[in-house]
Short mmCIF file of C-alpha atoms in Angstrom, two decimals:
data_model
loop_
_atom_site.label_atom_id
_atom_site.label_comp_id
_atom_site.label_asym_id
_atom_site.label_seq_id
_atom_site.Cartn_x
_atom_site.Cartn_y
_atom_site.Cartn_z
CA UNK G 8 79.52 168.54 147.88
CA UNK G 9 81.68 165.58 147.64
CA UNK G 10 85.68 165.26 149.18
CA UNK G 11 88.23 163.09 147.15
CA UNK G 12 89.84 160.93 149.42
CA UNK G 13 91.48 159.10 146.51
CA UNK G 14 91.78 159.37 142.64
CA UNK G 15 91.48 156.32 141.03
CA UNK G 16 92.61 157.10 137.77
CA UNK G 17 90.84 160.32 135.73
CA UNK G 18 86.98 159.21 135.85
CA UNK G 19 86.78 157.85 139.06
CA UNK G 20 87.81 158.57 142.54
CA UNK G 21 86.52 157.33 146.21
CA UNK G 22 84.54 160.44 147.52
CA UNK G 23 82.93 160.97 151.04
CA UNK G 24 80.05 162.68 151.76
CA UNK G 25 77.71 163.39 154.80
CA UNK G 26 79.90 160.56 156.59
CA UNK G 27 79.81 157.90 153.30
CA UNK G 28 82.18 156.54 151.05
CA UNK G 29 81.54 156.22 147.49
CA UNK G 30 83.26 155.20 144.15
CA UNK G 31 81.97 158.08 141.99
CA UNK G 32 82.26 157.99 138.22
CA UNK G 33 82.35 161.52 136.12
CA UNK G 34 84.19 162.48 133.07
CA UNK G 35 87.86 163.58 133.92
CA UNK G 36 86.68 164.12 137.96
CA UNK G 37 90.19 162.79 139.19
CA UNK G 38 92.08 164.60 136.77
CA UNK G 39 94.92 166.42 138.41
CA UNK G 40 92.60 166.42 141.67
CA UNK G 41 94.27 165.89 145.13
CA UNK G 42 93.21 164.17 148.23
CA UNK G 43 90.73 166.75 150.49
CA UNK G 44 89.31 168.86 147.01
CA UNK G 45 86.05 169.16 146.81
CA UNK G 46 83.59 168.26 144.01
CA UNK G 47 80.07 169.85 143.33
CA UNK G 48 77.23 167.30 142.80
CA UNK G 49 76.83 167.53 138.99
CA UNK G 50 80.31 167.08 138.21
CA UNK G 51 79.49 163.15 139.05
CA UNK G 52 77.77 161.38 136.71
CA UNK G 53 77.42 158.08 139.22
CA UNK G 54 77.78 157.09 142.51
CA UNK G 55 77.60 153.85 144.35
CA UNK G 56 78.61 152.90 148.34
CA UNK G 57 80.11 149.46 147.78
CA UNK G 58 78.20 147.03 150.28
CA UNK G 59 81.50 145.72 152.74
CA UNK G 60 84.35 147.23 153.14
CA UNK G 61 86.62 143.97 151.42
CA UNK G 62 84.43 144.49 148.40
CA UNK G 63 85.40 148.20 148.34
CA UNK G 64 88.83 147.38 148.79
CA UNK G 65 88.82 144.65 146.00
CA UNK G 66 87.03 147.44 143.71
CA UNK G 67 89.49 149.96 144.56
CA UNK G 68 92.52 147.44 143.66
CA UNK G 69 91.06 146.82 140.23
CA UNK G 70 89.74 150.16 139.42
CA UNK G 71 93.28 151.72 139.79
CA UNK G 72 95.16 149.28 137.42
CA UNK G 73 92.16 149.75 134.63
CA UNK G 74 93.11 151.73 132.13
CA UNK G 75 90.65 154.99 131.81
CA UNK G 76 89.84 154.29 128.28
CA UNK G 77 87.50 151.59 129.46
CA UNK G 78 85.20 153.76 131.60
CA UNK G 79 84.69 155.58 129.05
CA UNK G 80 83.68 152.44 126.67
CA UNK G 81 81.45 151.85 129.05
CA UNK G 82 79.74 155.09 129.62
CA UNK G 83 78.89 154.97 126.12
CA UNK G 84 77.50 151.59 126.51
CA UNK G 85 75.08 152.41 129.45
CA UNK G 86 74.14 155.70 127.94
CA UNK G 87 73.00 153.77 125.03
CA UNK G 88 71.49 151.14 126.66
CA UNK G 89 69.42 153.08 129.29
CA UNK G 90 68.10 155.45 126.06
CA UNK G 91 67.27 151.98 124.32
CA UNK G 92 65.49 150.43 127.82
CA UNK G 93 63.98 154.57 128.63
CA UNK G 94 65.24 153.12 132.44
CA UNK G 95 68.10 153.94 134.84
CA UNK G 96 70.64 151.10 135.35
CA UNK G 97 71.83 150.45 139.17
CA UNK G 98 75.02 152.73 139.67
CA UNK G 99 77.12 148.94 140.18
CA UNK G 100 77.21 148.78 136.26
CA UNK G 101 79.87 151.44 136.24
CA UNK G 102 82.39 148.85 138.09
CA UNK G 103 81.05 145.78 136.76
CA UNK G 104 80.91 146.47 132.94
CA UNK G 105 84.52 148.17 133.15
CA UNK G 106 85.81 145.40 135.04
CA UNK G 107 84.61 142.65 132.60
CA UNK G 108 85.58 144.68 129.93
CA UNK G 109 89.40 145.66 130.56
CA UNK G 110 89.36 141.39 131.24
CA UNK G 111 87.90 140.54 127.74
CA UNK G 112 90.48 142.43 126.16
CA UNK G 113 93.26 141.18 128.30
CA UNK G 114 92.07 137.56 127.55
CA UNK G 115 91.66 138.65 123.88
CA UNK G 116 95.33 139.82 123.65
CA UNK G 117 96.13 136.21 125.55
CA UNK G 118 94.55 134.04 122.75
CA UNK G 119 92.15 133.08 125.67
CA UNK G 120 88.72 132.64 124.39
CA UNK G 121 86.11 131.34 127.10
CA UNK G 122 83.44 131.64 124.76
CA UNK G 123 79.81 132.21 126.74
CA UNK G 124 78.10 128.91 127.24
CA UNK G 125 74.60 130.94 126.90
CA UNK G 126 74.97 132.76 124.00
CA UNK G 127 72.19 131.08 122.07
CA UNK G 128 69.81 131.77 125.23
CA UNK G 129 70.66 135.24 125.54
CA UNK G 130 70.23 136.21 121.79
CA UNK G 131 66.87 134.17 121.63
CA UNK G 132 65.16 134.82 124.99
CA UNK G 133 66.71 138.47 125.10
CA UNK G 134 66.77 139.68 121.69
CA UNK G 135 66.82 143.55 123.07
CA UNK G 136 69.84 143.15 125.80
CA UNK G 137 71.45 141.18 123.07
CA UNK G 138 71.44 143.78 120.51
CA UNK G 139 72.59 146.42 123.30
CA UNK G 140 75.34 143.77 123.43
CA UNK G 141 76.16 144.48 120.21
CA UNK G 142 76.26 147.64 120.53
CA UNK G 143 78.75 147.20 122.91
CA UNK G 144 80.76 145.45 120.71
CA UNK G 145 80.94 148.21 118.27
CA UNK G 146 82.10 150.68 120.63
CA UNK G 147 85.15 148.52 121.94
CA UNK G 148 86.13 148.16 118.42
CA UNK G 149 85.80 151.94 117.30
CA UNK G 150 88.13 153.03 119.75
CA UNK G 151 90.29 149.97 120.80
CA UNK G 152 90.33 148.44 117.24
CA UNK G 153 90.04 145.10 117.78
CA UNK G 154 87.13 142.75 117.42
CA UNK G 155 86.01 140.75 120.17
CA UNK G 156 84.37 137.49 119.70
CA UNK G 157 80.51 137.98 119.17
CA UNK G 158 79.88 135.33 122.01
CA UNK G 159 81.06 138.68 124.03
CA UNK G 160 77.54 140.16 123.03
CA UNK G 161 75.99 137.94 125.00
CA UNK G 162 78.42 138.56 128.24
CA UNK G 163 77.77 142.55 128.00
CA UNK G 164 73.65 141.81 127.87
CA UNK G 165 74.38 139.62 130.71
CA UNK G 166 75.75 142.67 132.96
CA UNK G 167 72.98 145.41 131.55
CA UNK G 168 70.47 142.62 132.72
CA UNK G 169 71.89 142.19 136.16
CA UNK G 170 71.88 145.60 137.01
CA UNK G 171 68.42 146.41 136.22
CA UNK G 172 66.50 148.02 138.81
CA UNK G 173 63.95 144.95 138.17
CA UNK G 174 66.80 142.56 138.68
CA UNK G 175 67.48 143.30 142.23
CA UNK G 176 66.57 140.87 144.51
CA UNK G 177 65.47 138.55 141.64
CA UNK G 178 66.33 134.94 140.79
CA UNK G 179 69.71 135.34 139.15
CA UNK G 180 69.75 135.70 135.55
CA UNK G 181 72.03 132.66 134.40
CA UNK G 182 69.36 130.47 137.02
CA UNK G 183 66.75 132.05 134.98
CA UNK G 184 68.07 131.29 131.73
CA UNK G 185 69.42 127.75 132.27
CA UNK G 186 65.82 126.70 133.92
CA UNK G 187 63.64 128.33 130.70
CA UNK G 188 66.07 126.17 128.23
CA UNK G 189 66.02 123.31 130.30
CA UNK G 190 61.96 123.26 130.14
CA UNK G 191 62.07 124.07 126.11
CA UNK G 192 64.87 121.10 125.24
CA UNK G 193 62.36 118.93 126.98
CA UNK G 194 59.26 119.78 124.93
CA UNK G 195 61.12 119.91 121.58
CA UNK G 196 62.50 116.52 122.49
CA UNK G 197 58.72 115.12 123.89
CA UNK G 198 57.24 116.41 120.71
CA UNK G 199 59.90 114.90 118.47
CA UNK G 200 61.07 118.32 117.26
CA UNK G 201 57.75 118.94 115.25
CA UNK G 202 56.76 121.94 117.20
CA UNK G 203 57.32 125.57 115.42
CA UNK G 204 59.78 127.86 117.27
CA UNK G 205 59.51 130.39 114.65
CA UNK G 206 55.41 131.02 115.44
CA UNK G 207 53.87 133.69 117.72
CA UNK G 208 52.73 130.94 120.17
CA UNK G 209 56.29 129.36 120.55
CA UNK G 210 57.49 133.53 120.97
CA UNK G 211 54.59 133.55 123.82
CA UNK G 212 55.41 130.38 125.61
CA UNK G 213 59.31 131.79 125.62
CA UNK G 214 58.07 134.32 127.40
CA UNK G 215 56.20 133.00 129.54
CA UNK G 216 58.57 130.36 130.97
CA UNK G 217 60.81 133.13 131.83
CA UNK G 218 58.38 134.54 134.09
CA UNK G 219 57.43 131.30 135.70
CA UNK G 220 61.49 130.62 136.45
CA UNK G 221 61.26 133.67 138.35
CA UNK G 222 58.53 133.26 140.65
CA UNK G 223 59.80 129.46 140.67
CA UNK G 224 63.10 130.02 141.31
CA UNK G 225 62.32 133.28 143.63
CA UNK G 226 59.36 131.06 145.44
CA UNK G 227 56.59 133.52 144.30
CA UNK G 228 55.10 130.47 142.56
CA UNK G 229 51.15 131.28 141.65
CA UNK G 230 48.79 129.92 144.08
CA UNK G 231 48.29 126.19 144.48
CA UNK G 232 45.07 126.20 143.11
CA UNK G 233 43.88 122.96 142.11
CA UNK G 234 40.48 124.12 140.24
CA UNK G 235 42.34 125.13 136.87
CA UNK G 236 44.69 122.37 136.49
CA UNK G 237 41.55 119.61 137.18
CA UNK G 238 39.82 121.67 134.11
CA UNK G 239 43.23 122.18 131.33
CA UNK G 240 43.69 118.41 132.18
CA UNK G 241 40.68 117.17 130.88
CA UNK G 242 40.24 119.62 128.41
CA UNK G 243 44.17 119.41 126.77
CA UNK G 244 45.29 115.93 127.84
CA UNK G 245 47.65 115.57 125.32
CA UNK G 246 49.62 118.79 126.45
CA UNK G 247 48.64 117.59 130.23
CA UNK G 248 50.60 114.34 129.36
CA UNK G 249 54.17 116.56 128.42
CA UNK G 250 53.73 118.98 130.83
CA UNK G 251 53.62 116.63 133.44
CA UNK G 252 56.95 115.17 132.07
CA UNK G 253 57.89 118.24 131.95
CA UNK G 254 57.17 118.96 135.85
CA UNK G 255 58.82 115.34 136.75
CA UNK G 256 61.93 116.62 134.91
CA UNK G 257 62.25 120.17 136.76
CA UNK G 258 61.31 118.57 140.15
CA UNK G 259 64.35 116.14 139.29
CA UNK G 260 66.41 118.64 138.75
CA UNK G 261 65.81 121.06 141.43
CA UNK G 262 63.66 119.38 144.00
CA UNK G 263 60.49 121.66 144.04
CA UNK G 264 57.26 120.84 142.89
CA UNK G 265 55.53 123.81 140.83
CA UNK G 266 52.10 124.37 142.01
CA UNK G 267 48.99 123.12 140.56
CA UNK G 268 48.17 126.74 138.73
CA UNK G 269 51.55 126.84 137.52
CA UNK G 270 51.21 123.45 135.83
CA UNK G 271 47.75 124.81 134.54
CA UNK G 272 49.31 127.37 132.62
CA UNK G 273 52.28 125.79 131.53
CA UNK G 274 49.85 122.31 130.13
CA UNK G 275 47.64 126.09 128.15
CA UNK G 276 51.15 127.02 126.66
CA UNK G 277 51.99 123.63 125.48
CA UNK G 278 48.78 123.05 123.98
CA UNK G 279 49.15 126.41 121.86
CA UNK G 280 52.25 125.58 120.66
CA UNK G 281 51.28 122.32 119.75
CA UNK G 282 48.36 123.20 117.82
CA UNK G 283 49.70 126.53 116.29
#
């Protein structure tokens, strides 16, 4: 059983329990409630314990000058999105999608567009989060009417991919994303542009990148195994020659060498795509 200690507006309210705060989410939960009533369990949908208390204060403050219309955008949203991913996003979503949300449409009404400066990386190395996005998009304008800039697909995939359980204590996603299209501007421009990005081998090294920029950027980097690189080199030399380019260019930019079975694999990748 859960005690309001404040509504927030109609869906959410600050609720303690066994000695805890929490922001709790739930369909009308705060409507014509009082300080002290209590709440059964299943009347709350969601539940998070903010991690300080100046970030509970600062969620508080915006929560109660967000209009409840946009909790229940997002609920949709999630909903959807967790059915599309068959996974439970963190709780945090609740506050962070509503948040960014309420914003978009205040900057839309402003004539403010920031646009998303990785909207082309999110709809090409994230084609499902993108299209949850999208989603999204559809759902602000059936019940706000207005149309949002598309580029705002890209900022709602952004927030489903951050709170992933798989996303906590990861490399952060923008990192991520910026490293993976750092490494694939440099091959397309040290193979002149020749190489296929619409093949199954360009789809694979995609993919692949993204899961070296999180064990390099989260320094879970595969072993630094020597024996595999000594054998791709001799055996690829013309993908040994961009990769190591490639691995001059990231060390450049973030001053750590990738190990010598990382290199391995990414001189395999290169090779594939080159000969696809």
């Amino acid at each position: 059983m859960f005690r309001i200690k404040k509504v927030l507006n109609v869906n959410v309210v600050l609720a303690e329990q066994d000695g805890h705060e929490y922001i709790a989410f739930g369909k009308g939960i705060g409507y014509r409630q009082k300080v002290n009533a209590c709440l059964p369990d299943n009347a709350i949908f969601k539940k998070f314990m903010p991690l300080d208390d100046s970030r509970k204060s600062e969620m508080i403050q915006s929560l109660n000058n967000i209009p409840p219309v946009y909790i229940s955008i997002t609920s949709q949203i999630v909903t959807y999105a967790e059915q599309q991913l068959q996974l439970s996003l963190l709780p945090s979503i609740y506050y962070a999608l509503t948040d960014h949300l309420a914003f978009s449409v205040q900057r839309y009404h402003s004539k403010q567009s920031l646009g998303n400066r990785i909207y082309w990386e999110m709809k090409t190395y994230y084609p499902e989060m993108f299209a949850i996005g999208e989603y999204g998009l559809t759902v602000v304008e059936a019940t706000l009417q207005l149309a949002l800039p598309r580029e705002e697909a890209a900022n709602i995939a952004f927030h489903i991919i951050n709170e992933t359980p798989a996303a906590a204590g990861k490399a952060n996603i923008l990192e991520v994303t910026q490293l993976v299209d750092n490494v694939l501007q440099a091959v397309r421009a040290l193979t002149g542009g020749t190489i296929d990005t619409t093949s199954l081998n360009y789809e694979r090294f995609v993919t692949h990148m993204k899961f070296f920029a999180e064990r390099y950027l989260g320094d879970t980097m595969l072993a630094d195994d020597g024996q595999l690189l000594t054998s791709v080199y001799t055996v690829y030399p013309e993908a040994a020659k961009i990769a190591l380019k490639v691995q001059k260019a990231i060390i450049a930019i973030y001053e750590k060498e990738p190990t010598k079975e990382e290199l391995a694999y990414l001189i395999i990748h290169i090779h594939r795509v080159l000969t696809n």
